[in-house]
Amino acid sequence: KTKNGTGRFTYQSLENSELYVGDDFSQHKRVNELITNKDNNCFVLYPSANSLNLNNDALPKEVMGENIIFIIDSTWPCSKKMLRLSPNVDALPKVSFTHTKLSQFQFKTQPNIHCLSTMESTLTVLELLNQHGLETIQEQNLHNFLSPFLEMVKYQVKQIDERKEVRFK
């Protein structure tokens, strides 16, 4: 579904990113071009028993070309559905991370205390890729990455508070 959520903020915040909307990417021309290009080293950010934990391991340097990470912006049930409907993406090596951050998504309940929004997860991945020397993002840019997200949260919390005030008057 098309929403103005953290996936769209993430896309707008990353220069070298692409956004695809849908559930089934098995026949998606651009997705398949990226996956089948032998110069690309493709992954999907998704926790699994076999996922490469970026806290401990760098992405393998099997290919001298581009590292591409597909990031799913969806609810957990819909993410599972998307992978089921998109065996091309599901077949990619999975990457994940371990963290102790709490989501700043104050007005949305996460399914688990350590679940993060798409934008927060992307920041964590970027920080870890920086640590492994696979990215060279300046610390200030990483620090500012969540600014649009935090402004959106602040606005939403203000709207919720104003609605509560109106109901209790």
Coordinates of N, CA, C and O in Angstrom, one line a residue:
K1 N 0.8 -1.2 0.0 CA 0.0 0.0 0.0 C 0.9 1.2 0.0 O 2.0 1.2 0.6
T2 N 0.4 2.3 -0.6 CA 1.2 3.5 -0.6 C 0.8 4.3 0.6 O -0.4 4.7 0.8
K3 N 1.7 4.6 1.4 CA 1.5 5.4 2.6 C 2.6 6.4 2.7 O 3.7 6.3 2.1
N4 N 2.4 7.4 3.5 CA 3.5 8.4 3.8 C 4.1 8.0 5.2 O 4.0 8.7 6.2
G5 N 4.6 6.8 5.2 CA 5.2 6.3 6.4 C 6.7 6.3 6.4 O 7.3 7.0 5.6
T6 N 7.3 5.5 7.2 CA 8.8 5.6 7.4 C 9.5 5.0 6.2 O 10.6 5.3 5.9
G7 N 8.8 4.1 5.4 CA 9.5 3.6 4.2 C 9.7 4.7 3.2 O 10.7 4.8 2.5
R8 N 8.6 5.5 3.0 CA 8.8 6.7 2.1 C 9.8 7.7 2.6 O 10.6 8.2 1.8
F9 N 9.8 7.9 3.9 CA 10.8 8.8 4.5 C 12.2 8.3 4.2 O 13.2 9.0 3.9
T10 N 12.4 7.0 4.4 CA 13.7 6.3 4.1 C 14.1 6.5 2.7 O 15.2 6.9 2.4
Y11 N 13.2 6.2 1.8 CA 13.5 6.4 0.4 C 13.9 7.8 0.0 O 14.8 8.0 -0.7
Q12 N 13.2 8.8 0.6 CA 13.5 10.2 0.3 C 14.8 10.6 0.9 O 15.4 11.6 0.5
S13 N 15.2 9.9 1.9 CA 16.4 10.3 2.7 C 17.7 9.6 2.1 O 18.8 10.0 2.5
L14 N 17.5 8.6 1.3 CA 18.7 7.9 0.7 C 18.8 8.2 -0.8 O 17.9 7.9 -1.6
E15 N 19.9 8.8 -1.2 CA 20.2 9.2 -2.5 C 20.1 8.1 -3.5 O 19.5 8.2 -4.6
N16 N 20.7 7.0 -3.2 CA 20.8 5.9 -4.1 C 19.8 4.8 -3.8 O 20.2 3.6 -3.5
S17 N 18.5 5.1 -3.7 CA 17.5 4.1 -3.3 C 16.4 4.2 -4.4 O 16.2 5.1 -5.1
E18 N 15.6 3.1 -4.4 CA 14.5 3.0 -5.2 C 13.3 2.5 -4.4 O 13.5 1.7 -3.5
L19 N 12.1 2.9 -4.8 CA 10.9 2.5 -4.0 C 10.0 1.7 -4.9 O 9.7 2.2 -6.0
Y20 N 9.6 0.6 -4.5 CA 8.6 -0.2 -5.2 C 7.4 -0.5 -4.3 O 7.6 -0.9 -3.2
V21 N 6.2 -0.4 -4.8 CA 5.0 -0.6 -4.0 C 4.3 -1.8 -4.6 O 4.1 -1.9 -5.8
G22 N 3.9 -2.7 -3.7 CA 3.2 -3.9 -4.1 C 3.3 -5.0 -3.1 O 4.0 -4.8 -2.0
D23 N 2.8 -6.2 -3.4 CA 2.9 -7.3 -2.6 C 3.7 -8.4 -3.2 O 4.4 -9.1 -2.6
D24 N 3.5 -8.6 -4.5 CA 4.2 -9.7 -5.3 C 5.2 -9.1 -6.2 O 4.8 -8.4 -7.2
F25 N 6.5 -9.4 -6.0 CA 7.5 -8.8 -6.8 C 8.2 -9.9 -7.6 O 9.3 -9.7 -8.2
S26 N 7.5 -11.1 -7.7 CA 8.1 -12.2 -8.5 C 8.3 -11.9 -10.0 O 9.2 -12.3 -10.6
Q27 N 7.4 -11.0 -10.5 CA 7.5 -10.7 -12.0 C 7.9 -9.2 -12.1 O 7.8 -8.7 -13.2
H28 N 8.3 -8.5 -11.1 CA 8.7 -7.1 -11.1 C 10.0 -7.0 -11.9 O 11.0 -7.5 -11.5
K29 N 9.9 -6.2 -13.0 CA 11.0 -6.1 -14.0 C 12.3 -5.6 -13.3 O 13.3 -6.2 -13.4
R30 N 12.2 -4.4 -12.6 CA 13.4 -3.8 -12.0 C 13.9 -4.7 -10.9 O 15.2 -4.8 -10.8
V31 N 13.1 -5.2 -10.0 CA 13.6 -6.1 -9.0 C 14.3 -7.2 -9.5 O 15.4 -7.6 -9.1
N32 N 13.8 -7.9 -10.6 CA 14.5 -9.0 -11.2 C 15.7 -8.6 -11.9 O 16.7 -9.4 -11.9
E33 N 15.8 -7.4 -12.5 CA 17.0 -6.9 -13.1 C 18.1 -6.8 -12.0 O 19.3 -7.2 -12.3
L34 N 17.8 -6.2 -10.9 CA 18.8 -6.1 -9.8 C 19.2 -7.4 -9.3 O 20.4 -7.7 -9.1
I35 N 18.3 -8.4 -9.1 CA 18.6 -9.7 -8.6 C 19.5 -10.5 -9.5 O 20.4 -11.2 -9.1
T36 N 19.2 -10.5 -10.8 CA 19.8 -11.3 -11.8 C 21.1 -10.7 -12.3 O 21.9 -11.4 -13.0
N37 N 21.4 -9.4 -12.0 CA 22.6 -8.8 -12.5 C 23.8 -9.4 -11.7 O 23.9 -9.2 -10.5
K38 N 24.7 -10.0 -12.4 CA 25.8 -10.7 -11.7 C 26.8 -9.8 -11.1 O 27.7 -10.2 -10.3
D39 N 26.7 -8.5 -11.4 CA 27.5 -7.5 -10.7 C 26.9 -7.0 -9.4 O 27.6 -6.1 -8.7
N40 N 25.8 -7.5 -9.0 CA 25.1 -7.1 -7.8 C 25.2 -8.2 -6.8 O 25.2 -9.4 -7.1
N41 N 25.4 -7.8 -5.5 CA 25.4 -8.7 -4.4 C 24.2 -8.3 -3.6 O 24.1 -7.4 -2.8
C42 N 23.1 -9.1 -3.8 CA 21.8 -8.7 -3.2 C 21.4 -9.5 -2.0 O 21.7 -10.7 -1.8
F43 N 20.8 -8.7 -1.1 CA 20.3 -9.3 0.2 C 18.9 -8.7 0.5 O 18.5 -7.7 -0.1
V44 N 18.3 -9.3 1.5 CA 17.0 -8.7 2.0 C 17.2 -8.6 3.5 O 17.7 -9.5 4.2
L45 N 16.8 -7.4 4.0 CA 16.8 -7.2 5.5 C 15.6 -7.9 6.1 O 14.5 -7.5 5.9
Y46 N 15.9 -9.0 6.7 CA 14.8 -9.8 7.3 C 15.4 -10.8 8.3 O 16.3 -11.5 7.9
P47 N 14.9 -10.8 9.5 CA 15.5 -11.7 10.5 C 15.1 -13.2 10.2 O 14.0 -13.5 9.8
S48 N 16.1 -14.1 10.3 CA 15.8 -15.5 10.1 C 16.9 -16.3 10.8 O 17.9 -15.7 11.2
A49 N 16.7 -17.5 11.0 CA 17.7 -18.4 11.7 C 19.0 -18.3 10.9 O 20.1 -18.5 11.5
N50 N 19.0 -18.2 9.6 CA 20.2 -18.2 8.8 C 20.7 -16.8 8.3 O 21.6 -16.7 7.5
S51 N 20.1 -15.8 8.9 CA 20.5 -14.4 8.4 C 21.9 -14.1 8.9 O 22.3 -14.5 10.0
L52 N 22.5 -13.3 8.1 CA 23.8 -12.8 8.5 C 23.6 -11.6 9.4 O 23.0 -10.6 9.1
N53 N 24.2 -11.7 10.7 CA 24.0 -10.6 11.6 C 25.0 -9.6 11.4 O 26.2 -9.8 11.6
L54 N 24.6 -8.4 11.0 CA 25.6 -7.3 10.7 C 26.3 -6.8 11.9 O 27.3 -6.1 11.7
N55 N 25.9 -7.1 13.1 CA 26.7 -6.7 14.2 C 28.0 -7.4 14.3 O 29.0 -6.9 14.7
N56 N 28.0 -8.7 13.8 CA 29.2 -9.5 13.9 C 29.9 -9.7 12.6 O 31.1 -9.9 12.6
D57 N 29.2 -9.6 11.5 CA 29.8 -9.9 10.2 C 29.5 -8.8 9.2 O 28.4 -8.3 9.1
A58 N 30.5 -8.6 8.3 CA 30.3 -7.7 7.2 C 29.6 -8.5 6.1 O 29.6 -9.7 6.1
L59 N 29.1 -7.8 5.2 CA 28.5 -8.4 4.0 C 29.6 -9.1 3.2 O 30.7 -8.6 3.1
P60 N 29.4 -10.3 2.7 CA 30.5 -11.0 2.0 C 30.9 -10.2 0.8 O 30.0 -9.6 0.1
K61 N 32.1 -10.3 0.4 CA 32.6 -9.6 -0.8 C 32.8 -10.5 -1.9 O 33.8 -10.6 -2.6
E62 N 31.7 -11.3 -2.2 CA 31.7 -12.3 -3.3 C 31.7 -11.6 -4.6 O 32.2 -12.1 -5.6
V63 N 31.1 -10.4 -4.7 CA 31.0 -9.7 -6.0 C 31.6 -8.4 -5.8 O 31.5 -7.7 -4.8
M64 N 32.3 -7.9 -6.8 CA 33.0 -6.6 -6.8 C 32.1 -5.5 -7.1 O 32.5 -4.3 -7.0
G65 N 30.9 -5.8 -7.5 CA 29.9 -4.7 -7.8 C 29.2 -4.1 -6.6 O 29.8 -3.9 -5.6
E66 N 27.9 -3.8 -6.8 CA 27.1 -3.2 -5.9 C 26.6 -4.1 -4.8 O 26.1 -5.2 -5.1
N67 N 26.5 -3.7 -3.6 CA 25.8 -4.4 -2.5 C 24.4 -3.7 -2.5 O 24.3 -2.5 -2.4
I68 N 23.4 -4.6 -2.7 CA 22.0 -4.1 -2.7 C 21.2 -4.8 -1.6 O 21.3 -6.0 -1.5
I69 N 20.6 -4.0 -0.7 CA 19.8 -4.5 0.3 C 18.3 -4.1 0.1 O 18.0 -2.9 0.1
F70 N 17.5 -5.1 -0.1 CA 16.0 -4.9 -0.2 C 15.5 -4.7 1.2 O 15.7 -5.6 2.1
I71 N 14.8 -3.6 1.5 CA 14.2 -3.4 2.8 C 12.7 -3.3 2.7 O 12.1 -2.6 1.9
I72 N 12.0 -4.2 3.4 CA 10.6 -4.3 3.3 C 9.9 -3.3 4.3 O 10.3 -3.4 5.5
D73 N 9.1 -2.5 3.9 CA 8.4 -1.5 4.7 C 6.9 -2.0 4.8 O 6.1 -1.8 3.9
S74 N 6.6 -2.7 5.9 CA 5.3 -3.3 6.0 C 5.1 -3.8 7.5 O 6.1 -3.8 8.3
T75 N 3.9 -4.2 7.7 CA 3.7 -4.9 9.0 C 4.3 -6.3 9.0 O 4.6 -6.8 7.9
W76 N 4.5 -6.9 10.1 CA 5.2 -8.2 10.1 C 4.3 -9.3 9.3 O 4.9 -10.0 8.5
P77 N 3.0 -9.3 9.5 CA 2.2 -10.3 8.7 C 2.3 -10.0 7.2 O 2.4 -10.9 6.4
C78 N 2.2 -8.7 6.8 CA 2.3 -8.4 5.4 C 3.7 -8.7 4.9 O 3.8 -9.1 3.7
S79 N 4.7 -8.5 5.7 CA 6.1 -8.8 5.2 C 6.2 -10.3 4.9 O 6.8 -10.7 3.9
K80 N 5.7 -11.1 5.8 CA 5.7 -12.6 5.5 C 5.0 -12.9 4.2 O 5.4 -13.8 3.4
K81 N 3.8 -12.3 4.0 CA 3.1 -12.5 2.8 C 3.9 -12.1 1.6 O 3.9 -12.8 0.6
M82 N 4.5 -10.9 1.6 CA 5.3 -10.4 0.5 C 6.4 -11.4 0.2 O 6.7 -11.7 -1.0
L83 N 7.1 -12.0 1.1 CA 8.2 -12.9 0.9 C 7.6 -14.2 0.3 O 8.2 -14.8 -0.6
R84 N 6.4 -14.6 0.8 CA 5.8 -15.8 0.3 C 5.4 -15.6 -1.2 O 5.6 -16.5 -2.0
L85 N 4.9 -14.5 -1.5 CA 4.5 -14.2 -2.9 C 5.6 -13.8 -3.8 O 5.5 -13.8 -5.1
S86 N 6.8 -13.5 -3.3 CA 8.0 -13.1 -4.0 C 9.1 -14.0 -3.8 O 10.1 -13.7 -3.1
P87 N 9.1 -15.2 -4.3 CA 10.2 -16.2 -4.0 C 11.5 -15.7 -4.5 O 12.6 -16.1 -4.0
N88 N 11.6 -14.8 -5.5 CA 12.8 -14.2 -6.0 C 13.5 -13.4 -4.9 O 14.7 -13.5 -4.7
V89 N 12.7 -12.6 -4.1 CA 13.3 -11.9 -3.0 C 13.5 -12.8 -1.8 O 14.5 -12.6 -1.1
D90 N 12.6 -13.7 -1.5 CA 12.7 -14.6 -0.4 C 14.0 -15.5 -0.5 O 14.6 -15.8 0.5
A91 N 14.4 -15.8 -1.7 CA 15.6 -16.6 -2.0 C 16.9 -15.9 -1.7 O 17.9 -16.5 -1.6
L92 N 16.8 -14.6 -1.6 CA 18.1 -13.8 -1.3 C 18.6 -14.1 0.1 O 17.8 -14.4 1.0
P93 N 19.9 -14.0 0.2 CA 20.5 -14.1 1.6 C 19.8 -13.1 2.5 O 19.7 -11.9 2.1
K94 N 19.5 -13.4 3.7 CA 18.9 -12.5 4.7 C 20.0 -11.9 5.5 O 21.0 -12.5 5.8
V95 N 19.8 -10.6 5.8 CA 20.7 -9.9 6.8 C 19.8 -9.4 7.9 O 18.6 -9.1 7.7
S96 N 20.4 -9.3 9.1 CA 19.7 -8.7 10.2 C 20.7 -8.1 11.1 O 21.9 -8.0 10.8
F97 N 20.2 -7.7 12.3 CA 21.1 -7.0 13.3 C 20.5 -7.3 14.7 O 19.3 -7.6 14.8
T98 N 21.3 -7.1 15.7 CA 20.9 -7.2 17.0 C 21.1 -5.8 17.6 O 22.1 -5.2 17.4
H99 N 20.1 -5.3 18.4 CA 20.3 -4.0 18.9 C 19.6 -3.9 20.3 O 18.8 -4.8 20.7
T100 N 19.8 -2.8 21.0 CA 19.1 -2.5 22.2 C 18.4 -1.2 22.2 O 17.9 -0.7 23.2
K101 N 18.3 -0.6 21.0 CA 17.5 0.6 20.8 C 16.0 0.4 21.0 O 15.5 -0.7 20.7
L102 N 15.4 1.4 21.5 CA 13.9 1.4 21.6 C 13.4 2.3 20.5 O 14.0 3.4 20.2
S103 N 12.3 1.9 19.9 CA 11.8 2.7 18.8 C 11.3 4.0 19.3 O 10.7 4.1 20.4
Q104 N 11.5 5.0 18.5 CA 11.0 6.4 18.8 C 9.6 6.6 18.2 O 9.0 7.7 18.3
F105 N 9.0 5.5 17.7 CA 7.6 5.6 17.1 C 6.7 5.6 18.3 O 6.0 4.6 18.6
Q106 N 6.5 6.7 18.9 CA 5.8 6.8 20.2 C 4.3 6.5 20.1 O 3.6 6.2 21.1
F107 N 3.7 6.8 18.9 CA 2.3 6.7 18.8 C 1.8 5.3 18.2 O 0.7 5.1 18.0
K108 N 2.8 4.5 17.8 CA 2.5 3.2 17.2 C 3.0 2.1 18.1 O 4.2 2.1 18.4
T109 N 2.2 1.1 18.3 CA 2.7 0.0 19.1 C 3.4 -1.0 18.3 O 3.0 -1.4 17.2
Q110 N 4.6 -1.3 18.7 CA 5.4 -2.3 18.0 C 5.1 -3.7 18.6 O 4.7 -3.9 19.7
P111 N 5.2 -4.8 17.7 CA 4.9 -6.1 18.2 C 5.9 -6.7 19.2 O 5.5 -7.6 19.9
N112 N 7.0 -6.1 19.3 CA 8.1 -6.5 20.3 C 8.8 -5.3 20.7 O 8.9 -4.3 20.0
I113 N 9.3 -5.3 21.9 CA 9.9 -4.1 22.5 C 11.1 -3.6 21.7 O 11.4 -2.4 21.7
H114 N 11.8 -4.5 21.0 CA 13.0 -4.1 20.2 C 12.7 -4.0 18.7 O 13.6 -3.9 17.9
C115 N 11.4 -3.9 18.3 CA 11.1 -3.7 16.9 C 11.3 -2.2 16.6 O 10.9 -1.4 17.4
L116 N 11.8 -2.0 15.4 CA 12.0 -0.6 15.0 C 11.3 -0.3 13.7 O 10.9 -1.2 13.0
S117 N 11.0 0.9 13.4 CA 10.4 1.3 12.2 C 11.4 1.1 11.0 O 12.6 0.8 11.3
T118 N 10.9 1.2 9.8 CA 11.8 1.0 8.7 C 13.0 2.0 8.7 O 14.1 1.6 8.4
M119 N 12.7 3.2 9.0 CA 13.7 4.2 9.0 C 14.7 4.0 10.1 O 15.9 4.1 9.9
E120 N 14.3 3.6 11.3 CA 15.2 3.3 12.4 C 16.1 2.1 12.0 O 17.3 2.0 12.3
S121 N 15.4 1.1 11.4 CA 16.2 -0.1 11.0 C 17.2 0.2 10.0 O 18.4 -0.3 10.0
T122 N 16.9 1.0 9.0 CA 17.8 1.4 8.0 C 19.0 2.2 8.6 O 20.1 1.9 8.2
L123 N 18.7 3.1 9.5 CA 19.8 3.8 10.2 C 20.8 2.8 10.8 O 22.0 2.9 10.7
T124 N 20.2 1.8 11.5 CA 21.0 0.8 12.2 C 21.9 0.1 11.2 O 23.1 -0.1 11.4
V125 N 21.3 -0.3 10.0 CA 22.1 -1.0 9.0 C 23.2 -0.1 8.4 O 24.3 -0.5 8.3
L126 N 22.9 1.2 8.2 CA 23.9 2.1 7.7 C 25.0 2.3 8.7 O 26.2 2.3 8.3
E127 N 24.7 2.4 10.0 CA 25.7 2.5 11.0 C 26.6 1.2 11.0 O 27.9 1.4 11.1
L128 N 26.0 0.1 10.9 CA 26.8 -1.2 10.9 C 27.7 -1.3 9.6 O 28.8 -1.7 9.6
L129 N 27.1 -0.9 8.4 CA 27.9 -0.9 7.2 C 29.0 0.0 7.3 O 30.1 -0.2 6.8
N130 N 28.8 1.2 7.9 CA 29.9 2.1 8.2 C 31.0 1.5 9.0 O 32.2 1.7 8.7
Q131 N 30.6 0.8 10.1 CA 31.6 0.2 11.0 C 32.4 -0.9 10.2 O 33.6 -1.0 10.5
H132 N 31.8 -1.6 9.2 CA 32.5 -2.6 8.5 C 33.3 -2.0 7.3 O 33.9 -2.7 6.5
G133 N 33.2 -0.7 7.1 CA 33.9 0.0 6.0 C 33.3 -0.2 4.7 O 33.9 0.0 3.6
L134 N 32.0 -0.6 4.6 CA 31.3 -0.8 3.4 C 30.5 0.5 3.0 O 30.0 0.6 1.9
E135 N 30.4 1.4 3.9 CA 29.9 2.7 3.6 C 30.8 3.7 4.3 O 31.6 3.4 5.2
T136 N 30.8 4.9 3.8 CA 31.6 6.0 4.3 C 30.7 7.2 4.6 O 30.9 8.3 3.9
I137 N 29.7 7.0 5.4 CA 28.8 8.1 5.7 C 29.3 8.9 6.9 O 29.6 8.3 8.0
Q138 N 29.3 10.2 6.8 CA 29.8 11.1 7.9 C 28.9 10.9 9.1 O 27.7 10.8 8.9
E139 N 29.5 11.0 10.3 CA 28.7 10.8 11.5 C 27.6 11.8 11.6 O 26.5 11.4 12.1
Q140 N 27.8 13.0 11.2 CA 26.7 14.0 11.3 C 25.5 13.6 10.4 O 24.4 13.8 10.8
N141 N 25.8 13.1 9.2 CA 24.7 12.6 8.4 C 23.9 11.5 9.0 O 22.7 11.4 8.9
L142 N 24.6 10.6 9.7 CA 23.9 9.5 10.4 C 23.1 10.1 11.5 O 22.0 9.6 11.7
H143 N 23.7 11.0 12.2 CA 23.0 11.6 13.4 C 21.7 12.3 12.9 O 20.7 12.3 13.6
N144 N 21.7 12.9 11.7 CA 20.5 13.7 11.2 C 19.6 12.8 10.4 O 18.5 13.3 10.0
F145 N 19.9 11.5 10.2 CA 19.1 10.7 9.3 C 17.6 10.6 9.8 O 16.7 10.6 9.0
L146 N 17.4 10.5 11.1 CA 16.1 10.3 11.6 C 15.3 11.6 11.8 O 14.1 11.6 12.2
S147 N 15.9 12.7 11.4 CA 15.2 14.0 11.7 C 13.8 14.1 11.1 O 12.8 14.5 11.8
P148 N 13.6 13.7 9.8 CA 12.2 13.7 9.3 C 11.2 12.8 10.1 O 10.1 13.2 10.3
F149 N 11.7 11.6 10.4 CA 10.9 10.7 11.2 C 10.6 11.3 12.6 O 9.4 11.2 13.0
L150 N 11.6 11.9 13.3 CA 11.3 12.4 14.6 C 10.3 13.6 14.5 O 9.5 13.8 15.4
E151 N 10.4 14.4 13.5 CA 9.5 15.5 13.3 C 8.1 15.0 13.1 O 7.1 15.5 13.6
M152 N 8.0 13.9 12.3 CA 6.7 13.3 12.0 C 6.1 12.7 13.4 O 4.9 12.9 13.6
V153 N 6.9 12.1 14.1 CA 6.4 11.6 15.4 C 6.0 12.7 16.3 O 4.9 12.6 16.9
K154 N 6.8 13.8 16.4 CA 6.4 14.9 17.2 C 5.1 15.5 16.8 O 4.2 15.8 17.6
Y155 N 4.9 15.6 15.5 CA 3.6 16.2 15.0 C 2.4 15.2 15.3 O 1.4 15.7 15.8
Q156 N 2.6 13.9 15.1 CA 1.5 13.0 15.4 C 1.2 13.0 16.9 O 0.0 12.9 17.3
V157 N 2.2 13.0 17.8 CA 1.9 13.0 19.2 C 1.2 14.3 19.6 O 0.2 14.3 20.4
K158 N 1.5 15.4 19.0 CA 0.8 16.7 19.2 C -0.6 16.6 18.8 O -1.5 17.0 19.5
Q159 N -0.9 16.0 17.6 CA -2.3 15.8 17.2 C -3.1 14.9 18.1 O -4.2 15.2 18.4
I160 N -2.4 13.8 18.6 CA -3.1 12.9 19.5 C -3.5 13.7 20.8 O -4.6 13.6 21.3
D161 N -2.5 14.4 21.3 CA -2.7 15.2 22.6 C -3.8 16.2 22.4 O -4.7 16.4 23.3
E162 N -3.9 16.9 21.2 CA -4.9 17.9 21.0 C -6.3 17.2 20.9 O -7.3 17.7 21.4
R163 N -6.4 16.0 20.3 CA -7.7 15.3 20.3 C -8.1 14.9 21.6 O -9.3 14.9 22.0
K164 N -7.2 14.5 22.5 CA -7.5 14.1 23.9 C -8.1 15.3 24.6 O -9.0 15.2 25.4
E165 N -7.5 16.5 24.4 CA -7.9 17.6 25.1 C -9.3 18.0 24.7 O -10.2 18.4 25.5
V166 N -9.7 17.9 23.4 CA -11.0 18.2 22.9 C -12.0 17.2 23.5 O -13.1 17.6 23.9
R167 N -11.7 16.0 23.6 CA -12.6 14.9 24.1 C -12.9 15.2 25.6 O -14.0 14.9 26.1
F168 N -11.9 15.7 26.4 CA -12.1 15.8 27.8 C -12.6 17.2 28.2 O -12.8 17.4 29.4
K169 N -12.9 18.0 27.3 CA -13.4 19.4 27.6 C -14.9 19.3 27.8 O -15.6 18.6 27.4

